[in-house]
């Protein structure tokens, strides 16, 4: 993250030293040096697959991947003809079916995560003979979301001694989670006119922190046995936006 910030700052300093542009040129569609705005904004939507992978091998799983939907707003800073920096804000919703258990218990529920994401990305635009081909980008994002649980089914066996202190859906329900994620992206921009362009993009996102679910069994002798179910999530998405 620190290296990425340093690269961005260096590029911004070098670019603005060489530009000799006035403040009025920031939003002008025909910048006298680079034939594009220095600052642009974008509005769009996206959808994709929310892939959920179990991390704890001690339990049995029947987990199913879910879907993701979102709205986005981006601010673009065109540093050079080939390099630009993007700061965004996204509102999204992700789902997945969670199923796990062992010889003592089994539970199944639909997990829904609703929240917001602030991605920071650096892109490089590939040209051929003066024509834009496609862009590739890397970045990081700050995520905040809330867990909601639906369609709960739990089968908790009750031995002669001891009892369950609650199933895992109770542990995760209503929990607010914060964490970072890492993104790789590829996009194609189609210029519609002097002021508006259409962007098609695809992304891969590796999400941190993991989903963590806890089942706890009290055995009647003042000791507890904890059953942790941990999941790593990835998102594969496609989207579109209009850039002004």
mmCIF file of C-alpha atoms in Angstrom:
data_model
loop_
_atom_site.group_PDB
_atom_site.id
_atom_site.type_symbol
_atom_site.label_atom_id
_atom_site.label_comp_id
_atom_site.label_asym_id
_atom_site.label_seq_id
_atom_site.Cartn_x
_atom_site.Cartn_y
_atom_site.Cartn_z
ATOM 1 C CA UNK A 1 0.000 0.000 0.000
ATOM 2 C CA UNK A 2 2.812 2.455 0.881
ATOM 3 C CA UNK A 3 4.664 1.642 -2.363
ATOM 4 C CA UNK A 4 1.468 2.213 -4.393
ATOM 5 C CA UNK A 5 0.885 5.595 -2.690
ATOM 6 C CA UNK A 6 4.500 6.666 -3.372
ATOM 7 C CA UNK A 7 4.203 5.720 -7.059
ATOM 8 C CA UNK A 8 0.942 7.669 -7.384
ATOM 9 C CA UNK A 9 2.377 10.761 -5.684
ATOM 10 C CA UNK A 10 5.496 10.717 -7.884
ATOM 11 C CA UNK A 11 3.423 10.389 -11.030
ATOM 12 C CA UNK A 12 1.131 13.229 -9.953
ATOM 13 C CA UNK A 13 4.054 15.564 -9.213
ATOM 14 C CA UNK A 14 5.820 14.797 -12.501
ATOM 15 C CA UNK A 15 2.624 15.147 -14.483
ATOM 16 C CA UNK A 16 1.600 18.525 -13.057
ATOM 17 C CA UNK A 17 5.139 19.930 -13.427
ATOM 18 C CA UNK A 18 5.065 19.182 -17.162
ATOM 19 C CA UNK A 19 1.453 20.107 -17.872
ATOM 20 C CA UNK A 20 1.541 23.932 -17.746
ATOM 21 C CA UNK A 21 -2.251 23.794 -17.742
ATOM 22 C CA UNK A 22 -4.595 26.330 -16.242
ATOM 23 C CA UNK A 23 -7.309 25.578 -13.693
ATOM 24 C CA UNK A 24 -9.917 25.957 -16.448
ATOM 25 C CA UNK A 25 -8.354 23.046 -18.327
ATOM 26 C CA UNK A 26 -9.091 20.552 -15.534
ATOM 27 C CA UNK A 27 -12.584 19.810 -16.806
ATOM 28 C CA UNK A 28 -12.179 20.919 -20.435
ATOM 29 C CA UNK A 29 -12.743 18.065 -22.934
ATOM 30 C CA UNK A 30 -9.926 19.335 -25.143
ATOM 31 C CA UNK A 31 -6.964 19.852 -22.834
ATOM 32 C CA UNK A 32 -4.363 21.616 -25.020
ATOM 33 C CA UNK A 33 -1.630 19.142 -24.071
ATOM 34 C CA UNK A 34 -3.348 15.763 -23.621
ATOM 35 C CA UNK A 35 -6.694 16.102 -25.467
ATOM 36 C CA UNK A 36 -8.614 14.892 -22.420
ATOM 37 C CA UNK A 37 -9.905 16.097 -19.083
ATOM 38 C CA UNK A 38 -7.603 15.944 -16.109
ATOM 39 C CA UNK A 39 -10.558 15.021 -13.872
ATOM 40 C CA UNK A 40 -13.558 12.884 -14.880
ATOM 41 C CA UNK A 41 -16.436 11.210 -13.031
ATOM 42 C CA UNK A 42 -18.213 7.914 -13.656
ATOM 43 C CA UNK A 43 -21.517 6.314 -12.637
ATOM 44 C CA UNK A 44 -22.313 2.642 -13.102
ATOM 45 C CA UNK A 45 -23.493 -0.774 -11.943
ATOM 46 C CA UNK A 46 -21.941 -4.233 -11.611
ATOM 47 C CA UNK A 47 -22.760 -7.840 -10.780
ATOM 48 C CA UNK A 48 -20.789 -11.001 -10.210
ATOM 49 C CA UNK A 49 -20.157 -14.235 -8.348
ATOM 50 C CA UNK A 50 -19.416 -14.279 -4.617
ATOM 51 C CA UNK A 51 -17.219 -17.356 -4.222
ATOM 52 C CA UNK A 52 -17.009 -18.811 -0.713
ATOM 53 C CA UNK A 53 -14.232 -21.316 0.113
ATOM 54 C CA UNK A 54 -14.105 -23.197 3.480
ATOM 55 C CA UNK A 55 -10.805 -22.897 5.355
ATOM 56 C CA UNK A 56 -11.309 -25.302 8.282
ATOM 57 C CA UNK A 57 -10.792 -28.956 7.261
ATOM 58 C CA UNK A 58 -12.201 -30.330 10.551
ATOM 59 C CA UNK A 59 -15.828 -29.792 9.447
ATOM 60 C CA UNK A 60 -17.987 -31.105 6.621
ATOM 61 C CA UNK A 61 -19.255 -28.523 4.126
ATOM 62 C CA UNK A 62 -21.947 -28.119 1.502
ATOM 63 C CA UNK A 63 -21.428 -24.417 0.875
ATOM 64 C CA UNK A 64 -22.794 -22.807 -2.318
ATOM 65 C CA UNK A 65 -21.472 -19.640 -3.972
ATOM 66 C CA UNK A 66 -23.734 -16.593 -4.137
ATOM 67 C CA UNK A 67 -24.224 -13.411 -6.138
ATOM 68 C CA UNK A 68 -23.111 -9.806 -5.827
ATOM 69 C CA UNK A 69 -24.832 -6.610 -6.981
ATOM 70 C CA UNK A 70 -23.637 -3.037 -6.653
ATOM 71 C CA UNK A 71 -23.769 0.619 -7.643
ATOM 72 C CA UNK A 72 -20.588 2.661 -8.113
ATOM 73 C CA UNK A 73 -19.333 6.220 -8.340
ATOM 74 C CA UNK A 74 -15.768 6.994 -9.501
ATOM 75 C CA UNK A 75 -13.537 10.048 -9.771
ATOM 76 C CA UNK A 76 -10.734 9.731 -12.358
ATOM 77 C CA UNK A 77 -7.451 11.653 -12.265
ATOM 78 C CA UNK A 78 -5.715 11.413 -15.651
ATOM 79 C CA UNK A 79 -2.028 11.655 -14.807
ATOM 80 C CA UNK A 80 -0.655 11.045 -18.320
ATOM 81 C CA UNK A 81 -1.974 9.734 -21.645
ATOM 82 C CA UNK A 82 -1.363 6.196 -20.393
ATOM 83 C CA UNK A 83 -1.731 6.326 -16.607
ATOM 84 C CA UNK A 84 -4.671 7.331 -14.444
ATOM 85 C CA UNK A 85 -5.695 7.073 -10.827
ATOM 86 C CA UNK A 86 -9.249 6.195 -9.724
ATOM 87 C CA UNK A 87 -10.978 6.813 -6.386
ATOM 88 C CA UNK A 88 -14.412 5.227 -5.979
ATOM 89 C CA UNK A 89 -17.361 4.577 -3.719
ATOM 90 C CA UNK A 90 -19.588 1.498 -4.012
ATOM 91 C CA UNK A 91 -22.774 0.269 -2.367
ATOM 92 C CA UNK A 92 -23.160 -3.493 -2.664
ATOM 93 C CA UNK A 93 -24.962 -6.624 -1.543
ATOM 94 C CA UNK A 94 -23.480 -10.157 -1.490
ATOM 95 C CA UNK A 95 -25.099 -13.522 -0.741
ATOM 96 C CA UNK A 96 -23.936 -17.099 -0.137
ATOM 97 C CA UNK A 97 -25.319 -20.361 1.270
ATOM 98 C CA UNK A 98 -23.393 -21.543 4.330
ATOM 99 C CA UNK A 99 -23.553 -25.243 5.317
ATOM 100 C CA UNK A 100 -21.242 -26.944 7.796
ATOM 101 C CA UNK A 101 -21.221 -29.492 10.603
ATOM 102 C CA UNK A 102 -19.681 -32.605 12.104
ATOM 103 C CA UNK A 103 -20.854 -35.616 14.176
ATOM 104 C CA UNK A 104 -22.306 -33.266 16.829
ATOM 105 C CA UNK A 105 -24.115 -30.624 14.797
ATOM 106 C CA UNK A 106 -25.205 -29.386 11.384
ATOM 107 C CA UNK A 107 -26.447 -25.975 10.317
ATOM 108 C CA UNK A 108 -27.421 -24.231 7.116
ATOM 109 C CA UNK A 109 -28.349 -20.622 6.405
ATOM 110 C CA UNK A 110 -28.261 -17.908 3.752
ATOM 111 C CA UNK A 111 -25.721 -15.197 4.533
ATOM 112 C CA UNK A 112 -26.336 -11.710 3.152
ATOM 113 C CA UNK A 113 -23.700 -8.984 3.460
ATOM 114 C CA UNK A 114 -24.781 -5.384 2.820
ATOM 115 C CA UNK A 115 -22.265 -2.580 2.900
ATOM 116 C CA UNK A 116 -19.974 -0.125 1.171
ATOM 117 C CA UNK A 117 -16.543 -0.209 -0.431
ATOM 118 C CA UNK A 118 -13.997 2.546 -1.117
ATOM 119 C CA UNK A 119 -11.539 1.335 -3.795
ATOM 120 C CA UNK A 120 -8.306 3.127 -4.734
ATOM 121 C CA UNK A 121 -6.828 1.956 -8.046
ATOM 122 C CA UNK A 122 -4.020 2.745 -10.479
ATOM 123 C CA UNK A 123 -4.546 1.979 -14.199
ATOM 124 C CA UNK A 124 -2.390 1.747 -17.302
ATOM 125 C CA UNK A 125 -3.910 2.282 -20.745
ATOM 126 C CA UNK A 126 -2.498 0.272 -23.664
ATOM 127 C CA UNK A 127 -2.392 2.120 -27.029
ATOM 128 C CA UNK A 128 -1.705 0.967 -30.553
ATOM 129 C CA UNK A 129 -0.988 3.573 -33.227
ATOM 130 C CA UNK A 130 -2.670 6.261 -31.162
ATOM 131 C CA UNK A 131 -5.812 4.235 -30.479
ATOM 132 C CA UNK A 132 -6.811 3.073 -27.005
ATOM 133 C CA UNK A 133 -7.028 -0.729 -26.706
ATOM 134 C CA UNK A 134 -7.744 -1.602 -23.064
ATOM 135 C CA UNK A 135 -6.773 -0.716 -19.493
ATOM 136 C CA UNK A 136 -5.405 -2.865 -16.661
ATOM 137 C CA UNK A 137 -5.454 -1.838 -13.021
ATOM 138 C CA UNK A 138 -4.451 -2.847 -9.515
ATOM 139 C CA UNK A 139 -5.654 -1.486 -6.210
ATOM 140 C CA UNK A 140 -6.894 -1.860 -2.676
ATOM 141 C CA UNK A 141 -10.277 -1.228 -1.073
ATOM 142 C CA UNK A 142 -11.653 -0.525 2.373
ATOM 143 C CA UNK A 143 -14.820 -2.539 3.084
ATOM 144 C CA UNK A 144 -17.577 -2.101 5.672
ATOM 145 C CA UNK A 145 -20.584 -4.401 5.755
ATOM 146 C CA UNK A 146 -23.205 -5.925 8.002
ATOM 147 C CA UNK A 147 -24.118 -9.620 8.156
ATOM 148 C CA UNK A 148 -27.734 -10.726 7.871
ATOM 149 C CA UNK A 149 -28.925 -14.336 8.210
ATOM 150 C CA UNK A 150 -31.958 -15.948 6.556
ATOM 151 C CA UNK A 151 -33.400 -19.472 6.012
ATOM 152 C CA UNK A 152 -31.768 -20.895 9.128
ATOM 153 C CA UNK A 153 -31.796 -24.663 9.734
ATOM 154 C CA UNK A 154 -29.881 -26.118 12.696
ATOM 155 C CA UNK A 155 -29.640 -29.678 14.003
ATOM 156 C CA UNK A 156 -27.776 -29.674 17.329
ATOM 157 C CA UNK A 157 -27.364 -33.118 18.907
ATOM 158 C CA UNK A 158 -27.753 -33.215 22.695
ATOM 159 C CA UNK A 159 -25.572 -35.803 24.448
ATOM 160 C CA UNK A 160 -26.390 -36.952 28.004
ATOM 161 C CA UNK A 161 -24.203 -34.216 29.498
ATOM 162 C CA UNK A 162 -23.807 -30.717 28.175
ATOM 163 C CA UNK A 163 -25.663 -28.362 25.889
ATOM 164 C CA UNK A 164 -25.118 -25.910 23.031
ATOM 165 C CA UNK A 165 -24.668 -22.223 23.818
ATOM 166 C CA UNK A 166 -26.080 -21.234 20.416
ATOM 167 C CA UNK A 167 -25.655 -22.068 16.763
ATOM 168 C CA UNK A 168 -23.304 -20.221 14.418
ATOM 169 C CA UNK A 169 -26.020 -18.160 12.737
ATOM 170 C CA UNK A 170 -26.609 -16.357 16.068
ATOM 171 C CA UNK A 171 -22.893 -15.617 16.310
ATOM 172 C CA UNK A 172 -22.720 -13.935 12.907
ATOM 173 C CA UNK A 173 -26.173 -12.287 12.706
ATOM 174 C CA UNK A 174 -26.022 -8.482 12.811
ATOM 175 C CA UNK A 175 -22.230 -8.404 13.091
ATOM 176 C CA UNK A 176 -20.512 -5.346 11.561
ATOM 177 C CA UNK A 177 -17.254 -6.171 9.805
ATOM 178 C CA UNK A 178 -14.441 -3.987 8.458
ATOM 179 C CA UNK A 179 -11.479 -5.047 6.362
ATOM 180 C CA UNK A 180 -9.283 -4.574 3.300
ATOM 181 C CA UNK A 181 -9.421 -6.250 -0.082
ATOM 182 C CA UNK A 182 -7.150 -6.368 -3.140
ATOM 183 C CA UNK A 183 -8.271 -5.901 -6.741
ATOM 184 C CA UNK A 184 -7.162 -6.698 -10.274
ATOM 185 C CA UNK A 185 -9.133 -5.153 -13.133
ATOM 186 C CA UNK A 186 -9.364 -4.941 -16.913
ATOM 187 C CA UNK A 187 -11.540 -2.424 -18.764
ATOM 188 C CA UNK A 188 -12.396 -1.156 -22.240
ATOM 189 C CA UNK A 189 -13.456 2.444 -22.910
ATOM 190 C CA UNK A 190 -15.603 3.402 -25.907
ATOM 191 C CA UNK A 191 -15.759 7.104 -26.675
ATOM 192 C CA UNK A 192 -19.378 8.077 -27.489
ATOM 193 C CA UNK A 193 -18.753 11.798 -28.053
ATOM 194 C CA UNK A 194 -16.444 14.570 -26.858
ATOM 195 C CA UNK A 195 -17.924 14.542 -23.357
ATOM 196 C CA UNK A 196 -19.152 11.006 -22.646
ATOM 197 C CA UNK A 197 -17.514 7.578 -22.828
ATOM 198 C CA UNK A 198 -18.830 4.089 -22.073
ATOM 199 C CA UNK A 199 -16.699 1.754 -19.931
ATOM 200 C CA UNK A 200 -16.983 -2.038 -19.731
ATOM 201 C CA UNK A 201 -14.918 -3.716 -17.010
ATOM 202 C CA UNK A 202 -14.181 -6.971 -15.218
ATOM 203 C CA UNK A 203 -12.571 -7.415 -11.800
ATOM 204 C CA UNK A 204 -11.210 -9.998 -9.435
ATOM 205 C CA UNK A 205 -11.289 -9.132 -5.713
ATOM 206 C CA UNK A 206 -9.661 -11.029 -2.844
ATOM 207 C CA UNK A 207 -11.454 -10.094 0.382
ATOM 208 C CA UNK A 208 -10.082 -9.794 3.898
ATOM 209 C CA UNK A 209 -11.074 -10.508 6.634
ATOM 210 C CA UNK A 210 -12.451 -14.023 6.362
ATOM 211 C CA UNK A 211 -15.984 -14.975 7.352
ATOM 212 C CA UNK A 212 -15.740 -16.560 10.810
ATOM 213 C CA UNK A 213 -18.582 -18.525 12.441
ATOM 214 C CA UNK A 214 -18.522 -20.030 15.939
ATOM 215 C CA UNK A 215 -20.498 -22.908 17.464
ATOM 216 C CA UNK A 216 -19.840 -23.505 21.182
ATOM 217 C CA UNK A 217 -20.679 -26.645 23.201
ATOM 218 C CA UNK A 218 -20.732 -26.644 27.020
ATOM 219 C CA UNK A 219 -19.964 -30.134 28.325
ATOM 220 C CA UNK A 220 -21.260 -29.683 31.889
ATOM 221 C CA UNK A 221 -17.881 -29.591 33.611
ATOM 222 C CA UNK A 222 -17.125 -25.889 33.215
ATOM 223 C CA UNK A 223 -15.268 -26.440 29.938
ATOM 224 C CA UNK A 224 -16.237 -25.403 26.434
ATOM 225 C CA UNK A 225 -15.555 -26.851 23.017
ATOM 226 C CA UNK A 226 -15.456 -24.331 20.177
ATOM 227 C CA UNK A 227 -16.147 -25.247 16.559
ATOM 228 C CA UNK A 228 -14.872 -22.519 14.213
ATOM 229 C CA UNK A 229 -16.003 -22.442 10.588
ATOM 230 C CA UNK A 230 -13.901 -20.051 8.512
ATOM 231 C CA UNK A 231 -14.454 -19.024 4.894
ATOM 232 C CA UNK A 232 -12.352 -17.070 2.409
ATOM 233 C CA UNK A 233 -14.325 -15.079 -0.169
ATOM 234 C CA UNK A 234 -13.486 -13.911 -3.691
ATOM 235 C CA UNK A 235 -15.540 -11.893 -6.147
ATOM 236 C CA UNK A 236 -15.498 -12.213 -9.923
ATOM 237 C CA UNK A 237 -17.544 -9.365 -11.408
ATOM 238 C CA UNK A 238 -18.407 -7.518 -14.599
ATOM 239 C CA UNK A 239 -19.861 -4.041 -14.847
ATOM 240 C CA UNK A 240 -20.447 -0.955 -16.881
ATOM 241 C CA UNK A 241 -20.353 2.780 -16.304
ATOM 242 C CA UNK A 242 -20.662 6.077 -18.145
ATOM 243 C CA UNK A 243 -17.717 8.420 -17.734
ATOM 244 C CA UNK A 244 -18.127 12.196 -18.116
#
